[in-house]
Amino acid sequence: MQKKYFGFIVAIFLLINNLLGQSIDSTLILKEVEVVAQKEKYLVGSKIVTIDSSKLAASAGETLADLININLPIYIKQDAGGLSTIHFRGTGANHTAIMFNGININSLTLGQTNLSNIPAFLFDEVKVQYGGSSSLYGTDAIGGSIQLNNKEEWNKGFSAGIQKDFASFHSNFTGLKIGFSNNKFRYALKIFQQKCKNDFPFLNTAVKDFEKDEFIRDTTKNAGFINTGLLQEINYKISTKLKSYVKLWYENADRQIQPNMSSNYYGGSFDSIEYKNLRLVSGLQFHSGKHKFSSDFGYIYDYQIFDNDSSQTIATKSIISNLNYFNSDFFKGDFNVGVNFMHIIPEVYAYKENLRENRLDLFISYKKLIIKKLTSSINLREVFVSNYELNFSPSIGFNYLLLTSLKHFWDYKFSVSRSYKTPTLNDRFWASSGNPDLLPEEGINYELNSLYKLTNKKSKIQLSLTGFYMLVDNWIQWVYVDTWRPKNIKKVQNKGIEASIETGFKVLKLQFNSGVNYSYTNATEIKSYINSKTDRKQLIYTPEHLCKAFISIDYKRFTLFGSASYTGIRYTESYKPLEEYYLINTSIGKTLIYKHHIFSINFKINNILDKAYQNQERYAMPGRNFAISIKYSINNLKFKNNEKN
Amino acid sequence: MRKINKIIALAIIAATFFVSCKKDEPTEITPISTAKNIAYVVNYGTYPGLNSEISIYDIDNKSIVHDNYKKANDIDFASNIQSMAINNDIAYLMSNDGDKIDIINAKTLKASINPISTDIVKPRFFVANGNTAYISCWGNADWNLMEDSYIAKIDLTTKSVTKIALPGGPEGLAIANNKLYAALNYRDSIAVINLTSDAISYIATPAVSSYLLKDNSENLYVSFVSTYSDPSLASGIGYINTNTDVIESNTLLDGISSNYGSIMQFNSDKSKIYIIAAAYDANWVLQGGVHVFNTSTKSYETPVVENLAGINGVAVNPQNNNIYVLLAPSATEKGTMKILLRNKKLELAHVR
């Protein structure tokens, strides 16, 4: 019934557009084909926030978790160094799709990504998309999605850079970048290593010296990590219309699992986990006039081992292929149709032998300027999973440009989307516990957003307000019965608002930039499938209030930066309130530029007030800590046939 | 003045997970300062290290007070209590994550000395012989062969710990006939340890075992269980003659609880053993009852209560033989404690 309903909408949509005979929006015509970026334009009505290269460069020695913690009012559940998971709008850790070059890199066994394993150093841009988007990105995108992007820059000559960070608790980061591009060929290589012993001191409020009647002064044990990796890109323009690329991203992370505060002092389970992840993608892109074709082939290998026990290896291999066709003038709109195929080969000790799975996604997207100032898009996706249920996820969005001029920009966005998550391989196939009949998690998301910008010569201001409402059904959680088993346990309602204000202005020679981001989330269980009743309380580890603020002052390439974050009360598994906390960070840096050479040094103090806080109950977090970052790069160096600039 | 011997000594251990604490029950009173007859209810809590606590049930007033460890010591317990034992007015709490043995006043639950944690890894069960305590410890558990498990032998005066290596995952302990008996939960045998030489011998068993009860003849009843890692059709109550170290009988009973906690207990004159037997239904809800084993006839009588959802623990009030039953209907709902009175009426005692 749903498919017929949406098919009807598509038909009416096309009919209206033909009758009105509107002209093509000029922004729909693109000179370059970048498949991943193009996909995003079909999410008309969705809220997308970009963390640009300058913010990424400032956080280059840190991780995606750190980046989001500083910049966005999205809750990251984490401990002091091991595991960080993102929770958009009160959704779960595996309700966010993490996309690299159009491929979802979430673990197929666990269904989530450890954001501590994604270094900011490797990427030029991170796009954070709020709300359901399975119609575009497939499974997992119930709460939102994150796009990890690298920009293609051509004819830039040779560039290289090195970065070295030293920080508290025996932490250091080393990064190396090498790149070359001319008009036809582009090569980029980034290599990094991040090490941290993480032996920070803290007041252990879970342990008392009863003889002295005081809490113990303790030092974190078993929370260290080492993460090494590289990202290599090769792009080649075969002709003016045909382009090829190969990207390889490899990481090896060895993380000790931080014990809780009581175990830290008295002893308990001190474990570790090692990850190896390989993402290899290659493809061709062809464009001719309004037609664009792209094909991508990928190989993903994820490996995980617990406590160096080779008898308990968890690994998956995936072979992926994508085909896309774009038409920028299809009934005066922008059209995309395509297919994704994935063949999965699990190598998990707890699965039956020779288990295989195939997934096929068929999708259509269409974007069009319906009437003056009103743009709409519709996305349809049908997913086939071998030996499992089908999933259909449509979405529709609208963007109305209320006001646009040299100074002002004001628009309204509205979108409705259905999303889903295919139960993970562990959920369905873990020995004796897995349930192949688990229902997929399903979401429906409504959101309304308004964005206003005022720009003049010396100042700018941007205001954004979003309201959202979501329902997530058949939520899967592992519960203990005779042993741990996955079950569809509940239906959840998430609603709230998100507001942000950003300003920039110049006073004398000082450039000020500042911003505040706030979110209110009410996420409650409205139906239970395992208990006789539900009490509609806020979900555990879901703060109602989150706020992030920053200010930066630039003067002659000196930068003073300050940020503050507030995380509201969260409730633990036993529904005990976990104290709210705020953190303040600051940094000061200087950049020197001489011809092609750029040298910068930055000194940072995190948690200036040495606040003792817990993100998770009884897991210590670091107090005041310091970091110094030194970077050197040489850019745009051209030789031989290219003039030396 | 309350006497310790009027407290139901083995606190009923609830091996429940995700048991939430509700402090606004209408019948709760604080504090229990004059109660003469009480029962300790020990909650394991949520692994790792959350929500483990001790409730005190006032038997005469039929009221309960929660979170008594925190009230006494002004700090959350912060580990998972595996078991509690009372010896000479001192309560010993064996807990995991952090691994330690807390030593607290059995009347006030107040700690005045620090826990024993050196050489203590995953402690399980406690018995004492004079000034020496023996604690079963699982060590660095592999949940398979349990090669690293051991018995911690502790001098209760100096608190020094000596390890007696005992692979196989020792769980319940008993001292009988000058020997220490350890029920091995990961091997089909019971270890017998000479209290003088610490030498170990073994009694082969038809299934893995969990807990031991000593009768008035210094012989032992043992629960044989079928576990997730060691399934067996030979679950039942065995009887060990500690003079010969021979299992003289195993009276089969399907579904004897493999939970860790209070799964079986004597009545006041040891003529009966009350034991939990349960099985999971199609919806993975544990359904079972309290069965009665006649120690004279070595046979089962009619169960005192059946068809209880989430049955988790059982204990007997030695004063009046009322049977206390702990129920956890699901992994996320609150648990309840019910009391089966002598007239066989099952009365709801409390919800936690």
JSON list of N, CA and C in Angstrom, two decimals, chain A residues 402-423:
[
{"chain": "A", "resi": 402, "resn": "LEU", "atom": "N", "xyz": [12.21, 31.94, 0.97]},
{"chain": "A", "resi": 402, "resn": "LEU", "atom": "CA", "xyz": [11.34, 33.08, 1.28]},
{"chain": "A", "resi": 402, "resn": "LEU", "atom": "C", "xyz": [11.97, 34.40, 0.83]},
{"chain": "A", "resi": 403, "resn": "LEU", "atom": "N", "xyz": [13.28, 34.51, 1.04]},
{"chain": "A", "resi": 403, "resn": "LEU", "atom": "CA", "xyz": [13.92, 35.78, 0.76]},
{"chain": "A", "resi": 403, "resn": "LEU", "atom": "C", "xyz": [15.34, 35.52, 0.33]},
{"chain": "A", "resi": 404, "resn": "THR", "atom": "N", "xyz": [15.75, 36.11, -0.77]},
{"chain": "A", "resi": 404, "resn": "THR", "atom": "CA", "xyz": [17.15, 36.00, -1.16]},
{"chain": "A", "resi": 404, "resn": "THR", "atom": "C", "xyz": [17.59, 37.27, -1.86]},
{"chain": "A", "resi": 405, "resn": "SER", "atom": "N", "xyz": [18.70, 37.81, -1.43]},
{"chain": "A", "resi": 405, "resn": "SER", "atom": "CA", "xyz": [19.26, 39.01, -2.04]},
{"chain": "A", "resi": 405, "resn": "SER", "atom": "C", "xyz": [20.75, 38.98, -1.73]},
{"chain": "A", "resi": 406, "resn": "LEU", "atom": "N", "xyz": [21.43, 40.05, -2.05]},
{"chain": "A", "resi": 406, "resn": "LEU", "atom": "CA", "xyz": [22.86, 40.13, -1.76]},
{"chain": "A", "resi": 406, "resn": "LEU", "atom": "C", "xyz": [23.13, 40.03, -0.25]},
{"chain": "A", "resi": 407, "resn": "LYS", "atom": "N", "xyz": [22.22, 40.59, 0.49]},
{"chain": "A", "resi": 407, "resn": "LYS", "atom": "CA", "xyz": [22.43, 40.62, 1.94]},
{"chain": "A", "resi": 407, "resn": "LYS", "atom": "C", "xyz": [21.69, 39.51, 2.68]},
{"chain": "A", "resi": 408, "resn": "HIS", "atom": "N", "xyz": [20.51, 39.20, 2.21]},
{"chain": "A", "resi": 408, "resn": "HIS", "atom": "CA", "xyz": [19.65, 38.34, 3.00]},
{"chain": "A", "resi": 408, "resn": "HIS", "atom": "C", "xyz": [19.43, 36.98, 2.35]},
{"chain": "A", "resi": 409, "resn": "PHE", "atom": "N", "xyz": [19.30, 36.03, 3.18]},
{"chain": "A", "resi": 409, "resn": "PHE", "atom": "CA", "xyz": [18.90, 34.69, 2.72]},
{"chain": "A", "resi": 409, "resn": "PHE", "atom": "C", "xyz": [17.98, 34.14, 3.80]},
{"chain": "A", "resi": 410, "resn": "TRP", "atom": "N", "xyz": [16.81, 33.63, 3.37]},
{"chain": "A", "resi": 410, "resn": "TRP", "atom": "CA", "xyz": [15.88, 33.08, 4.36]},
{"chain": "A", "resi": 410, "resn": "TRP", "atom": "C", "xyz": [15.09, 31.98, 3.68]},
{"chain": "A", "resi": 411, "resn": "ASP", "atom": "N", "xyz": [15.20, 30.78, 4.23]},
{"chain": "A", "resi": 411, "resn": "ASP", "atom": "CA", "xyz": [14.42, 29.71, 3.63]},
{"chain": "A", "resi": 411, "resn": "ASP", "atom": "C", "xyz": [13.76, 28.86, 4.69]},
{"chain": "A", "resi": 412, "resn": "TYR", "atom": "N", "xyz": [12.79, 28.07, 4.26]},
{"chain": "A", "resi": 412, "resn": "TYR", "atom": "CA", "xyz": [12.11, 27.10, 5.11]},
{"chain": "A", "resi": 412, "resn": "TYR", "atom": "C", "xyz": [12.24, 25.73, 4.45]},
{"chain": "A", "resi": 413, "resn": "LYS", "atom": "N", "xyz": [12.45, 24.73, 5.29]},
{"chain": "A", "resi": 413, "resn": "LYS", "atom": "CA", "xyz": [12.57, 23.37, 4.77]},
{"chain": "A", "resi": 413, "resn": "LYS", "atom": "C", "xyz": [11.61, 22.47, 5.54]},
{"chain": "A", "resi": 414, "resn": "PHE", "atom": "N", "xyz": [11.08, 21.51, 4.82]},
{"chain": "A", "resi": 414, "resn": "PHE", "atom": "CA", "xyz": [10.24, 20.51, 5.46]},
{"chain": "A", "resi": 414, "resn": "PHE", "atom": "C", "xyz": [10.53, 19.16, 4.81]},
{"chain": "A", "resi": 415, "resn": "SER", "atom": "N", "xyz": [10.60, 18.12, 5.61]},
{"chain": "A", "resi": 415, "resn": "SER", "atom": "CA", "xyz": [10.81, 16.80, 5.02]},
{"chain": "A", "resi": 415, "resn": "SER", "atom": "C", "xyz": [10.15, 15.72, 5.86]},
{"chain": "A", "resi": 416, "resn": "VAL", "atom": "N", "xyz": [9.77, 14.66, 5.17]},
{"chain": "A", "resi": 416, "resn": "VAL", "atom": "CA", "xyz": [9.25, 13.44, 5.81]},
{"chain": "A", "resi": 416, "resn": "VAL", "atom": "C", "xyz": [10.03, 12.28, 5.22]},
{"chain": "A", "resi": 417, "resn": "SER", "atom": "N", "xyz": [10.49, 11.41, 6.07]},
{"chain": "A", "resi": 417, "resn": "SER", "atom": "CA", "xyz": [11.25, 10.28, 5.53]},
{"chain": "A", "resi": 417, "resn": "SER", "atom": "C", "xyz": [11.00, 9.04, 6.36]},
{"chain": "A", "resi": 418, "resn": "ARG", "atom": "N", "xyz": [10.96, 7.92, 5.69]},
{"chain": "A", "resi": 418, "resn": "ARG", "atom": "CA", "xyz": [10.95, 6.63, 6.37]},
{"chain": "A", "resi": 418, "resn": "ARG", "atom": "C", "xyz": [12.36, 6.05, 6.29]},
{"chain": "A", "resi": 419, "resn": "SER", "atom": "N", "xyz": [12.77, 5.42, 7.36]},
{"chain": "A", "resi": 419, "resn": "SER", "atom": "CA", "xyz": [14.11, 4.86, 7.39]},
{"chain": "A", "resi": 419, "resn": "SER", "atom": "C", "xyz": [14.06, 3.49, 8.04]},
{"chain": "A", "resi": 420, "resn": "TYR", "atom": "N", "xyz": [15.17, 2.78, 7.97]},
{"chain": "A", "resi": 420, "resn": "TYR", "atom": "CA", "xyz": [15.18, 1.42, 8.51]},
{"chain": "A", "resi": 420, "resn": "TYR", "atom": "C", "xyz": [16.58, 1.03, 8.89]},
{"chain": "A", "resi": 421, "resn": "LYS", "atom": "N", "xyz": [16.66, -0.03, 9.68]},
{"chain": "A", "resi": 421, "resn": "LYS", "atom": "CA", "xyz": [17.95, -0.66, 9.91]},
{"chain": "A", "resi": 421, "resn": "LYS", "atom": "C", "xyz": [17.76, -2.17, 9.83]},
{"chain": "A", "resi": 422, "resn": "THR", "atom": "N", "xyz": [18.49, -2.79, 8.93]},
{"chain": "A", "resi": 422, "resn": "THR", "atom": "CA", "xyz": [18.50, -4.25, 8.88]},
{"chain": "A", "resi": 422, "resn": "THR", "atom": "C", "xyz": [19.22, -4.76, 10.12]},
{"chain": "A", "resi": 423, "resn": "PRO", "atom": "N", "xyz": [18.62, -5.68, 10.88]},
{"chain": "A", "resi": 423, "resn": "PRO", "atom": "CA", "xyz": [19.33, -6.22, 12.06]},
{"chain": "A", "resi": 423, "resn": "PRO", "atom": "C", "xyz": [20.73, -6.69, 11.66]}
]
